[in-house]
C-alpha positions as a printed NumPy array, in Angstrom:
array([[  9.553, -40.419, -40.099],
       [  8.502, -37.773, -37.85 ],
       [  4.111, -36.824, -38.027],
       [  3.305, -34.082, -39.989],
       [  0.131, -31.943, -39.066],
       [ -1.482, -30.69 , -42.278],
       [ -4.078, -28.672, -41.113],
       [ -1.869, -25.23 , -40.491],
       [ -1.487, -23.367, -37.699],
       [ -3.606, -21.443, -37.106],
       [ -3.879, -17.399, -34.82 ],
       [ -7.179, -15.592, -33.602],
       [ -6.618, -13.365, -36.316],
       [ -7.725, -16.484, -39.135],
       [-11.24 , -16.841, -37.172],
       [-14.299, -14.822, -36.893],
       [-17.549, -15.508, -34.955],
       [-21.028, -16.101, -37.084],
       [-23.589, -13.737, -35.667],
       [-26.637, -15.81 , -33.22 ],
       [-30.208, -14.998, -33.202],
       [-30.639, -12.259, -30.361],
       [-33.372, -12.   , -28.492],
       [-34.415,  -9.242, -25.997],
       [-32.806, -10.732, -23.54 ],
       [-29.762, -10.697, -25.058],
       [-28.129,  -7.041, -23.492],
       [-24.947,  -6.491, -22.436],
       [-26.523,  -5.825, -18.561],
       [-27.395,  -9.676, -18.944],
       [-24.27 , -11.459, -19.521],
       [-22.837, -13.363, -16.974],
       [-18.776, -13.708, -17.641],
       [-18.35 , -16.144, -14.303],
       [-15.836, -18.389, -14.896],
       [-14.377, -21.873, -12.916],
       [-10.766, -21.419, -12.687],
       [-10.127, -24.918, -10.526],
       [-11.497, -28.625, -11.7  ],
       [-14.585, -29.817, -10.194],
       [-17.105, -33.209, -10.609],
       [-20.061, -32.75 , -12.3  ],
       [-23.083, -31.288, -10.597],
       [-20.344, -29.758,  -7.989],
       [-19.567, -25.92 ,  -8.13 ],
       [-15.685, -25.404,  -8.699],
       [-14.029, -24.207,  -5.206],
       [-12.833, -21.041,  -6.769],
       [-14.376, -18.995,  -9.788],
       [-13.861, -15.596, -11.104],
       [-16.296, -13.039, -12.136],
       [-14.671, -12.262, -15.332],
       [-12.546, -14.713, -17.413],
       [ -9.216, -12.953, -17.328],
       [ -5.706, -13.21 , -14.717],
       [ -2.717, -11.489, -15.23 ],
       [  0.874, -13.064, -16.318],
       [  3.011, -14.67 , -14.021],
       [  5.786, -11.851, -14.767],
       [  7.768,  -9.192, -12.906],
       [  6.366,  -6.485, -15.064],
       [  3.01 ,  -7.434, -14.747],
       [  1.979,  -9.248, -11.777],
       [  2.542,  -7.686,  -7.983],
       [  0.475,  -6.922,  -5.16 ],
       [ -0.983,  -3.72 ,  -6.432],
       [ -1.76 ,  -5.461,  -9.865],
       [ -3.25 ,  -8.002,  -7.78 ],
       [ -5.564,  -5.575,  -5.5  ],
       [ -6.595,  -4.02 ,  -8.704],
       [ -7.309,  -7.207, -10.511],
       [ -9.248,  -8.84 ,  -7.455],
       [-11.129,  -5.353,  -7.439],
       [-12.443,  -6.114, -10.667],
       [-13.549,  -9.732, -10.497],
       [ -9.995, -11.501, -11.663],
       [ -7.117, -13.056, -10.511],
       [ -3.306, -12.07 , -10.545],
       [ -1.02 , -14.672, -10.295],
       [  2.246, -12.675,  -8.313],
       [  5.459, -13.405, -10.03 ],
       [  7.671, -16.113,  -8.756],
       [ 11.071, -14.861, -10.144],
       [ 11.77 , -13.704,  -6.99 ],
       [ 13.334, -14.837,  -3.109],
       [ 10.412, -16.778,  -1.75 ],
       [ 10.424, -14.119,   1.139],
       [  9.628, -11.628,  -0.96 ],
       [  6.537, -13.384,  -3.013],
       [  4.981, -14.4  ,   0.096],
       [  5.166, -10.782,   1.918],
       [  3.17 ,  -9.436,  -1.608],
       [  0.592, -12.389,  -1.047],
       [  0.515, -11.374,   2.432],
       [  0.127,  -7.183,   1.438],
       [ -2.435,  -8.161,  -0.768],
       [ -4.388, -10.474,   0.796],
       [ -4.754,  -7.786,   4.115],
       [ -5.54 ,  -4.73 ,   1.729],
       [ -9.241,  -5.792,   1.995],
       [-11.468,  -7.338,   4.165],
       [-14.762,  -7.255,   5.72 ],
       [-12.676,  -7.817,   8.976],
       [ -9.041,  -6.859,   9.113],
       [ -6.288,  -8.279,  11.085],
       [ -4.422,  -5.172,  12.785],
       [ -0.714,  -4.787,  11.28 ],
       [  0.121,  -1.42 ,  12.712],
       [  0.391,  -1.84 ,  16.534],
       [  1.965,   0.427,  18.999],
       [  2.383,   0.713,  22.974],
       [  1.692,   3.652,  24.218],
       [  4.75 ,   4.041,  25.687],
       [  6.2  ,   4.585,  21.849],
       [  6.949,   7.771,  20.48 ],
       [  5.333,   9.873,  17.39 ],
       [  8.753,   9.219,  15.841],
       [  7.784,   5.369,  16.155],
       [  4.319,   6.251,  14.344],
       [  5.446,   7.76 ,  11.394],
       [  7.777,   4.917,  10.995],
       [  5.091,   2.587,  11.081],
       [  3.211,   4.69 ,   8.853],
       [  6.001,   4.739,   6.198],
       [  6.387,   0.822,   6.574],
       [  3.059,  -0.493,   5.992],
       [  1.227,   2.814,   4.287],
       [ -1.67 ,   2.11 ,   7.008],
       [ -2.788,   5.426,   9.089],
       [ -4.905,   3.961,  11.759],
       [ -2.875,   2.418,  14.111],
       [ -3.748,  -0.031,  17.316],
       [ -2.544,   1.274,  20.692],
       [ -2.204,  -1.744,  22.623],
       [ -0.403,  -2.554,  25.697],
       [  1.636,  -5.229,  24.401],
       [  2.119,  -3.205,  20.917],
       [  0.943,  -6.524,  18.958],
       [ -2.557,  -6.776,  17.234],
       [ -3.575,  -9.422,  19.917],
       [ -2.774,  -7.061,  22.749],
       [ -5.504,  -5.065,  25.024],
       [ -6.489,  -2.15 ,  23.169],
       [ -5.857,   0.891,  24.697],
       [ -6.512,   3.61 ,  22.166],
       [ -5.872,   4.519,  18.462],
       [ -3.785,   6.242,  16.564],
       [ -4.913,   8.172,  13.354],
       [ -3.323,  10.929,  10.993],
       [ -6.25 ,  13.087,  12.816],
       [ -4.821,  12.574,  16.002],
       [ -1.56 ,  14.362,  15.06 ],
       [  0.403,  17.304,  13.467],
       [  3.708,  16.825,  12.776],
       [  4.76 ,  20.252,  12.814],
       [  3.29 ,  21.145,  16.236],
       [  4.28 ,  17.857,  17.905],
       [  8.108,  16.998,  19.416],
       [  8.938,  13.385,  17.26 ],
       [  9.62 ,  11.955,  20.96 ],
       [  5.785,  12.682,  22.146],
       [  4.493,  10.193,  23.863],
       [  1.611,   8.142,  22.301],
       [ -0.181,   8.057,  25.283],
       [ -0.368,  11.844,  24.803],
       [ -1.947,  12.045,  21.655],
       [ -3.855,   9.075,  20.985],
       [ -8.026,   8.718,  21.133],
       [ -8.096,   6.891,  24.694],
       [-10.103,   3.585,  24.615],
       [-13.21 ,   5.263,  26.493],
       [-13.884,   7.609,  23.833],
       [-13.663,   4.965,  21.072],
       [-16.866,   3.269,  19.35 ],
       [-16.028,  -0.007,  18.845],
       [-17.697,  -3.576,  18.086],
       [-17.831,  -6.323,  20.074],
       [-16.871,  -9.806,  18.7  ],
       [-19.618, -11.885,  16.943],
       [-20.778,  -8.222,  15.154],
       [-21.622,  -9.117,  11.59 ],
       [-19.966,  -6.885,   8.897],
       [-23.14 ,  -5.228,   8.22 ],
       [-23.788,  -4.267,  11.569],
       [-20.89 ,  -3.206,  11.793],
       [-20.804,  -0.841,   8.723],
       [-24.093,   0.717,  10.645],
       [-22.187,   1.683,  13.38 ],
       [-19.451,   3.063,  11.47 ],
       [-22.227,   5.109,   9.656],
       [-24.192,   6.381,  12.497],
       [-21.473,   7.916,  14.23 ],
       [-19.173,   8.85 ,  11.149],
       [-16.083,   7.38 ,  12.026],
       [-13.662,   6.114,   9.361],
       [-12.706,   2.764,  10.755],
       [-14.715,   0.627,  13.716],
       [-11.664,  -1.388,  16.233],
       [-13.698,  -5.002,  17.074],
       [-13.034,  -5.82 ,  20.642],
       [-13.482,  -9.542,  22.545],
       [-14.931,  -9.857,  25.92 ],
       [-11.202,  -9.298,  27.467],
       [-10.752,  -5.962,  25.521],
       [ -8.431,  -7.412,  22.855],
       [ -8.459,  -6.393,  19.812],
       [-10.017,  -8.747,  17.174],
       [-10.293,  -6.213,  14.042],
       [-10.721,  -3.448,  12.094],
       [-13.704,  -2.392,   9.81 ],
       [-13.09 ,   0.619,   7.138],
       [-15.372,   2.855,   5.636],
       [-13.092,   2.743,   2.997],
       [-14.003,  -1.024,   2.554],
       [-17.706,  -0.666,   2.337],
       [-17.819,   2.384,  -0.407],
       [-14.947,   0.096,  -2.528],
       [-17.374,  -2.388,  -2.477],
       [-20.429,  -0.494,  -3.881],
       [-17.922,   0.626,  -6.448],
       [-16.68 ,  -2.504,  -7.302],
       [-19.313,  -5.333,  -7.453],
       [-17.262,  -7.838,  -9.06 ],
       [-14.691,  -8.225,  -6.443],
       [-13.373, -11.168,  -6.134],
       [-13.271, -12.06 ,  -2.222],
       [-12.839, -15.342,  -0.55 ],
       [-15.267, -16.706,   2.503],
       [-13.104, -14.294,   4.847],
       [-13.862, -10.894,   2.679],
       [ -9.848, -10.649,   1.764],
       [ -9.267, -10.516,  -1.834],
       [ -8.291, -13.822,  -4.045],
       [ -4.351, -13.998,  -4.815],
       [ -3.071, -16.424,  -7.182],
       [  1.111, -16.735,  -7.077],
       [  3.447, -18.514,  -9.758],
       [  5.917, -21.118,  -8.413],
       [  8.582, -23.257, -10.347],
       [  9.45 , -26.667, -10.614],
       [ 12.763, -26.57 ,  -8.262],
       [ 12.066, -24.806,  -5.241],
       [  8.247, -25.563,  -4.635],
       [  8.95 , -27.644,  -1.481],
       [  9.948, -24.76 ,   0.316],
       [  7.914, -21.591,  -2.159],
       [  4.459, -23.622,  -1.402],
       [  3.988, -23.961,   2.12 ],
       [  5.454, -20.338,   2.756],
       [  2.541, -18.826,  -0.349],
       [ -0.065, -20.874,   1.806],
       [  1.495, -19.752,   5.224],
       [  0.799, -15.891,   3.286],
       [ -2.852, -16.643,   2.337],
       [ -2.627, -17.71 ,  -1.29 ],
       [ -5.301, -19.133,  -2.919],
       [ -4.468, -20.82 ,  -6.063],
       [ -0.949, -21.034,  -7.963],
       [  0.052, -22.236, -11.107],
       [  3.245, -23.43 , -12.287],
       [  5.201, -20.977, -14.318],
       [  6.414, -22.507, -17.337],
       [  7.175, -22.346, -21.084],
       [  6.429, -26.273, -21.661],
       [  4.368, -28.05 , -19.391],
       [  4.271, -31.538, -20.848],
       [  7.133, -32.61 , -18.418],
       [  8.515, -34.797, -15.641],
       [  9.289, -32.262, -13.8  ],
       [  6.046, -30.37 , -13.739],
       [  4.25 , -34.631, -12.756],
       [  6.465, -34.481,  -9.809],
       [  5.763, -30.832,  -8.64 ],
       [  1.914, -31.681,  -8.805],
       [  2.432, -35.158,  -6.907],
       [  3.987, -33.787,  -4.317],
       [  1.331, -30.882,  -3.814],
       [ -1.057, -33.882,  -3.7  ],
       [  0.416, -36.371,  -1.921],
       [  1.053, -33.636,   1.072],
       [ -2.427, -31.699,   0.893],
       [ -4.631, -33.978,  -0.904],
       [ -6.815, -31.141,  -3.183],
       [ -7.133, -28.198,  -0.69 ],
       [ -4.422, -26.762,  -2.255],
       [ -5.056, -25.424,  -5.818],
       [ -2.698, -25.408,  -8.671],
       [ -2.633, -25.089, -12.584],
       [  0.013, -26.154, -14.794],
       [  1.139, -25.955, -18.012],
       [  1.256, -24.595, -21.121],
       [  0.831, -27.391, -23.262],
       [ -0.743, -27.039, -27.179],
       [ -2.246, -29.847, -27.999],
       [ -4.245, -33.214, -27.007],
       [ -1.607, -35.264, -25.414],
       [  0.501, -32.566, -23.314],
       [ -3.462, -31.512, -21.83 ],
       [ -4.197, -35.285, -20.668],
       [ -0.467, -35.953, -19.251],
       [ -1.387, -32.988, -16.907],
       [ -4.956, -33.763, -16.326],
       [ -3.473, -36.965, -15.101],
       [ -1.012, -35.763, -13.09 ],
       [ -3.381, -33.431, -10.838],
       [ -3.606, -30.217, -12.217],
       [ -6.392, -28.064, -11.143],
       [ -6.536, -26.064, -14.422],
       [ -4.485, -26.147, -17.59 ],
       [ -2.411, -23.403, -19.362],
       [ -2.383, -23.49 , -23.262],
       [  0.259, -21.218, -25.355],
       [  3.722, -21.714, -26.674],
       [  5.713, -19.033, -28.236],
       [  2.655, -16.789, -28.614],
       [  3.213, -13.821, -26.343],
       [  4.004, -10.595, -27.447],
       [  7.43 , -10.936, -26.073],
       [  8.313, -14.667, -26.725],
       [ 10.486, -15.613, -28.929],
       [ 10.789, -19.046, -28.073],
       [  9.251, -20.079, -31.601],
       [ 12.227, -18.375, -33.542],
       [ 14.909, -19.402, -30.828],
       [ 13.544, -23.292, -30.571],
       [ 11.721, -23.783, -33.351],
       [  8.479, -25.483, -31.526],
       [  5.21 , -23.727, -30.357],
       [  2.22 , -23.423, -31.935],
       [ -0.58 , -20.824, -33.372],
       [ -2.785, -19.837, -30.286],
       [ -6.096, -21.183, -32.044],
       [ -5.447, -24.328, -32.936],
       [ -3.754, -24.918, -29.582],
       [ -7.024, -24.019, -27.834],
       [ -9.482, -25.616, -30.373],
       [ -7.385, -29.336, -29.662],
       [ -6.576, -28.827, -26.347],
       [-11.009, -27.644, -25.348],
       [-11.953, -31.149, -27.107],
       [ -9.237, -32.644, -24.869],
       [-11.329, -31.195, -22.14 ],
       [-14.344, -31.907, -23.234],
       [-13.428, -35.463, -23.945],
       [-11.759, -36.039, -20.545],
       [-14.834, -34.633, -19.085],
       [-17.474, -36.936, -20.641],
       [-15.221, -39.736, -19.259],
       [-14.207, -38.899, -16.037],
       [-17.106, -36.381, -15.012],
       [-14.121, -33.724, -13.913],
       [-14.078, -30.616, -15.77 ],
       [-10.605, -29.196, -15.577],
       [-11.082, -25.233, -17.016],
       [ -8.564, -24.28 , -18.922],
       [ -6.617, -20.864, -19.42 ],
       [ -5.538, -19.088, -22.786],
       [ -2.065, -18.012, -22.606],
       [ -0.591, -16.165, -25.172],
       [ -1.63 , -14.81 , -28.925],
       [ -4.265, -11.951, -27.905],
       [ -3.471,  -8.653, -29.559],
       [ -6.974,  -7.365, -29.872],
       [ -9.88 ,  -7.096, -27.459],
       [-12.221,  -9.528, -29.833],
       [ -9.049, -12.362, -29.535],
       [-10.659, -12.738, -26.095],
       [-14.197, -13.176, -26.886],
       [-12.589, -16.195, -29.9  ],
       [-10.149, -17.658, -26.936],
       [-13.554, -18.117, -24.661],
       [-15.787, -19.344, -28.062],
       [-13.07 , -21.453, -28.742],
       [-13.301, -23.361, -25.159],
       [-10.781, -21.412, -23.382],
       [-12.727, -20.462, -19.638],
       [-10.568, -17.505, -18.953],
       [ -7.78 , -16.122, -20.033],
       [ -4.137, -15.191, -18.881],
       [ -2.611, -11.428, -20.186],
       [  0.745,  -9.839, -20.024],
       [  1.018,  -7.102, -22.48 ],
       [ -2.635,  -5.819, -21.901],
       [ -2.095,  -5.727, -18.184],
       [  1.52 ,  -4.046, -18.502],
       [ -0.218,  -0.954, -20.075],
       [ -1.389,   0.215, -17.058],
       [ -0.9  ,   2.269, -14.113],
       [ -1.046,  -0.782, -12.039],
       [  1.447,  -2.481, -12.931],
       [  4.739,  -2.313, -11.304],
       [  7.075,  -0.992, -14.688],
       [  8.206,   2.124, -15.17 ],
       [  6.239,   4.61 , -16.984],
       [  8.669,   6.395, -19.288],
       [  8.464,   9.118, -22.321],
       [  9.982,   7.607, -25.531],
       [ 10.035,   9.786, -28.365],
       [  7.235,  12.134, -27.049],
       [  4.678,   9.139, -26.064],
       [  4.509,   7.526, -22.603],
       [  4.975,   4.071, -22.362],
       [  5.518,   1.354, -19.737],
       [  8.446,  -1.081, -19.757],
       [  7.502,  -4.774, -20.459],
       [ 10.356,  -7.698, -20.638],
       [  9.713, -11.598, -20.993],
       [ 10.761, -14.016, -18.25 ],
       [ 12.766, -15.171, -20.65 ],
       [ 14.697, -11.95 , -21.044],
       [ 18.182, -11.356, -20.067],
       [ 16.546,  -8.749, -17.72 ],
       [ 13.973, -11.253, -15.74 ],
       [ 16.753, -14.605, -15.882],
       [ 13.687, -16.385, -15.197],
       [ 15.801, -19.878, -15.651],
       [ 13.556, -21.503, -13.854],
       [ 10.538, -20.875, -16.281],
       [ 12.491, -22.83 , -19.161],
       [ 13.585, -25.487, -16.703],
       [ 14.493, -28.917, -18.741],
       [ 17.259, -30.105, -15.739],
       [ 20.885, -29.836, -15.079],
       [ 22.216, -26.331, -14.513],
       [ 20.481, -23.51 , -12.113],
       [ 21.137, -20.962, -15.257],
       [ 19.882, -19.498, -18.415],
       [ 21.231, -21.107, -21.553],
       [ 20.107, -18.233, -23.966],
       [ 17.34 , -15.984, -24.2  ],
       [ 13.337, -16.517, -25.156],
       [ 12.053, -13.285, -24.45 ],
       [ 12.454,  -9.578, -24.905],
       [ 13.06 ,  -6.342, -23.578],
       [ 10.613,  -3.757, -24.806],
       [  7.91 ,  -1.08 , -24.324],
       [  4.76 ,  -0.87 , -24.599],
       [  2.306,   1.963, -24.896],
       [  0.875,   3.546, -21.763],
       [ -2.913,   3.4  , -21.565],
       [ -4.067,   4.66 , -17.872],
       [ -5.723,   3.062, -15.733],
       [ -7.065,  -0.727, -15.585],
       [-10.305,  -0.384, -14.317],
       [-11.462,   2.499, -16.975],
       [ -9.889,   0.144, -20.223],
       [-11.256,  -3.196, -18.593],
       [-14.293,  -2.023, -18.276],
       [-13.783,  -0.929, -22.659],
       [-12.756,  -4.343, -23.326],
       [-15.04 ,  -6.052, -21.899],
       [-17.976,  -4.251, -22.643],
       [-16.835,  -5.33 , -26.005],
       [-16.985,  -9.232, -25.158],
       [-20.498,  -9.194, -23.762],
       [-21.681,  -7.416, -26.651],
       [-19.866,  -9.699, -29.047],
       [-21.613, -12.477, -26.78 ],
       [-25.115, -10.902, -27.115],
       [-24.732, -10.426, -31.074],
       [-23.903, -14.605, -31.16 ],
       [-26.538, -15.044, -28.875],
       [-25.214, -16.474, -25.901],
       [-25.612, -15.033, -22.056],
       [-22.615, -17.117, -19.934],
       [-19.435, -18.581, -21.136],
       [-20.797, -22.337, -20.555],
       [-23.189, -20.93 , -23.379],
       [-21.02 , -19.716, -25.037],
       [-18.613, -23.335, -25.309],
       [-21.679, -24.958, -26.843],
       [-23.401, -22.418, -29.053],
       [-20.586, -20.534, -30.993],
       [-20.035, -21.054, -34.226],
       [-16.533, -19.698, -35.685],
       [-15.329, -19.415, -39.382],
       [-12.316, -18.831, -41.084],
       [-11.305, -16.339, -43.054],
       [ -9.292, -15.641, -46.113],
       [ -6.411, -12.616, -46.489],
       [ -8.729, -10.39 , -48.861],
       [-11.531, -11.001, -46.037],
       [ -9.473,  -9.569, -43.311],
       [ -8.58 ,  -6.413, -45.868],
       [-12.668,  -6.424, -46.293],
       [-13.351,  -6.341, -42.021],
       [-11.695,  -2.941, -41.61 ],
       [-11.558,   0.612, -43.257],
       [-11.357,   0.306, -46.741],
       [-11.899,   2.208, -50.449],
       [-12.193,   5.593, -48.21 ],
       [-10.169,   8.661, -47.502],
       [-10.27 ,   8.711, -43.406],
       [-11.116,  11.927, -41.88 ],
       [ -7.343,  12.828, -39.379],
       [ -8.571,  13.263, -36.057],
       [ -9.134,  16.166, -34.494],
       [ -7.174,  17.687, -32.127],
       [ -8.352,  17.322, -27.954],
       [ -8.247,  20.135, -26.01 ]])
C-alpha cells in the first residue's frame, strides 16, 4: 500500500518563533542578512552570496532586466525569465549586466562622419546619452570626441549635422588613462565636474567609461550586489530542453548563476541538464535546481550537481498545481525536511548546498520562519510583482491600482517547458492563473519595510546572521484560537483617517 505521512502538512501560518534573550547588541543596525546562494566545502566561502536572503521568480511578470537592476541595487538576485527566445533572455542579461559598473564597456559608438539623426537613434536604442565618437564608430575604436545631450539642441540643429560639428573634440576632454583605479578615477570626475570620465589606452582607444551617476548610486545603495568587475549579479532561468543552446549564449551575456525553472525537480530530466553543465564546465558555471519537498527529491539533486536547491510545490499565490494534480506539499514542512536533508548531507560530505524557499509567503514574518526554518534565502513572485519594477502593467480595477501577475503555468505564459515530464513541446492543461495583484510603489521603499521587519524579528529571538539564526531558533506551533488571539481582537477599531 502506498506510505502515509501522519504528521500534516503543515504552512508558515501554523508556526511562530519563541522570543531569544536580547542583548545590547542585538539592534536592527547589527544584523547581518548575508546569505550563500551556491554550495561550497567547509571552511571555503561560497563563490557567490547575497546581501539579503531574497531573488525574484523566474516569471515573465516578475523577473526582467529592470527588476533585475533594482534587485542587484538592493543586495539580491533576479533570476530573468526563461519563457522566452534565447535571443531575447540573453540581450536582458546583457542590458543588465552593462547598467552598472565601476568601468563600463562603451555601447553607444559613433563616427564622426554620422549625423545627429544617427544620435538620436542611438539614443532611442540603448537609452544611453553619452556617446563615443570614434573613428571606427565601435567602442574599441580611437576616440575622437563625445557626444552628450549637452552637446546638442534638437530644435536648433538640421537632423543631418555632422557629428564632427557638434561633438566635445578629444583635446578638450578629461579623460583617464588605462591602469586608473575606480577611485581615482571618481576624483577626477569630481575635481573637474564632469558627468562621465572616457578611459583611454596608450594608443588613444577607448577602454571605458566612469559615471558620476555610478558613484552617488553606490553611496545610496550599499548593499549592491556587484561581481569582481563592479557590474551587477544576474541570475537567468533555463529549462530542461533547450539548455544546450540557452546556457552558453546566458554565459556568452554575462550571467552569473541560473537555476532550472521547474514545478518538480526530482527528475531525469533535470540529472541530465545538470550533467551536462558539469561535464562541459566542471563548477565555474553555477546552477540551482529544483523544487523538490522533501528528503529524497533534495539528495537526488544534491547528487546530481546542483549548486543550490529550490523547495515549494503548489504553494505560490498563483499555482494551482495542488488542485489540478493533486501532489505538493505545505511550504513548512517542505523546508523543515528538506534543511535536515541539508544539514545531514553536510555533516557527511562537508558541502553545504544553500537552499531557496519557493512558494507559501503571504506575509512579511513568513520570511523571517522560511530562514528560521533552514531556508538561506528566499525566492518571491507576488511580492516582487507589486511593484513599479516589474515589467506588468499597472492598471485601475474598480478604483484601486493594481499590477497584472499570471503563473507560468497560465494559459497566458504557456510556460510548457516549466511542467516538462517528456513527449510533446505543449501544454497539456493549466497550473497557474491569471490575476492581479495590488499595486504597492516602489521596491526599494517596501523592501526596505519588510525587512526592517526580519532583522527585528531576528534581534527579538536573539540571533545577529542567518547561520545564527539555523542553529538558535526555536519555532512552535500554534492552534486556530491562537492565531484569532495574535491579531486585533475583543475591540472596536478606530476607521482610518482620511490622507490628505
Amino acid at each position: 500500500m502506498a506510505i502515509v505521512l501522519t504528521e500534516p502538512s503543515r504552512t508558515f501560518n501554523e508556526y511562530l518563533l519563541i522570543p531569544g534573550y536580547s542583548s545590547a547588541e542585538h539592534r536592527v543596525e547589527n544584523v547581518s542578512l548575508k546569505t550563500p546562494v551556491v554550495k561550497y566545502k567547509k571552511g571555503e566561502e561560497p563563490a557567490i552570496s547575497m546581501n539579503i536572503p531574497l531573488c525574484s521568480a523566474v516569471m515573465q511578470a516578475v523577473s526582467d532586466d529592470n527588476m533585475a537592476v533594482a534587485l542587484a541595487k538592493e543586495g539580491g538576485i533576479s533570476f530573468i525569465f526563461g519563457s522566452q527566445s534565447i535571443e531575447s533572455q540573453a540581450a536582458m542579461v546583457r542590458k543588465a549586466k552593462s547598467y552598472k559598473a565601476g568601468f563600463v564597456p562603451s555601447d553607444s559608438n559613433l563616427r564622426p562622419d554620422q549625423t545627429l539623426k544617427d544620435v538620436l537613434e542611438l539614443k532611442e536604442k540603448t537609452g544611453h546619452s553619452t556617446i563615443a565618437i570614434t573613428d571606427d564608430g565601435t567602442s574599441e575604436g580611437k576616440i575622437l570626441g563625445i557626444v552628450t545631450s549637452k552637446d546638442y539642441r534638437v530644435s536648433r540643429l538640421d537632423p543631418e549635422t555632422k557629428v564632427s560639428e557638434f561633438m566635445t573634440p578629444f583635446e578638450k576632454l578629461i579623460y583617464g588613462k588605462e591602469g586608473i583605479t575606480l577611485s581615482e578615477a571618481n576624483d577626477l570626475i569630481w575635481e573637474h565636474r564632469v558627468n562621465q570620465l572616457p578611459i583611454i589606452d596608450e594608443n588613444q582607444r577607448l577602454t571605458s567609461f566612469v559615471f558620476r551617476k555610478d558613484y552617488e548610486s553606490h553611496k545610496d545603495n550599499p548593499l549592491e550586489l556587484l561581481d569582481e568587475n563592479k557590474r551587477f549579479v544576474v541570475g537567468a532561468g533555463i529549462n530542461t530542453r533547450d539548455y544546450e543552446e540557452r546556457i552558453p549564449a546566458l554565459l556568452e551575456a554575462g550571467v552569473d548563476v541560473m537555476t532550472i525553472d521547474s514545478s518538480e525537480g526530482y527528475s531525469e530530466w533535470q540529472a541530465r541538464t545538470l550533467k551536462w553543465v558539469r561535464d562541459n564546465y566542471g563548477d565555474s558555471v553555477k546552477v540551482g535546481a529544483g523544487n523538490v519537498v522533501d528528503a529524497e527529491g533534495f539528495r537526488f539533486l544534491a547528487e546530481a550537481g546542483a549548486d543550490f536547491i529550490k523547495i515549494g510545490i503548489g504553494g505560490g499565490s498563483i499555482c494551482i498545481t495542488r488542485e489540478q494534480k493533486g501532489i505538493g506539499r505545505g511550504q513548512a514542512s517542505a523546508v523543515l525536511e528538506v534543511a535536515e536533508a541539508r544539514d545531514k548531507y553536510f555533516e557527511e560530505t562537508g558541502v553545504y548546498i544553500p537552499l531557496c524557499s519557493d512558494g507559501g509567503i503571504v506575509y512579511d514574518y513568513h520570511m523571517t520562519l522560511a530562514l528560521a526554518m533552514g531556508a538561506d534565502f528566499i525566492m518571491l513572485g507576488r511580492y516582487f510583482a507589486r511593484f513599479d519594477e516589474a515589467p506588468s502593467a499597472k492598471l485601475m480595477v474598480n478604483g484601486n491600482y493594481v499590477k497584472e501577475y499570471w503563473g507560468e503555468g497560465s494559459a497566458r505564459a504557456r510556460n510548457w517547458q516549466r511542467y516538462d515530464l517528456g513527449g510533446d513541446a505543449k501544454m497539456k492543461f493549466e497550473e497557474g492563473v491569471d490575476s492581479y495583484v495590488p499595486y504597492a510603489g516602489s521596491l526599494h521603499d517596501n523592501l526596505a519595510l519588510s525587512l526592517n521587519k526580519v532583522r527585528s524579528t531576528m534581534c527579538n529571538i536573539g540571533v545577529l546572521s542567518i547561520p545564527e539564526m539555523h542553529k538558535n531558533a526555536k519555532l512552535t506551533l500554534v492552534s486556530a484560537t491562537s492565531i484569532v488571539e495574535g491579531g486585533a481582537h475583543d475591540v472596536i477599531l478606530k476607521e482610518a483617517s482620511p490622507v490628505g
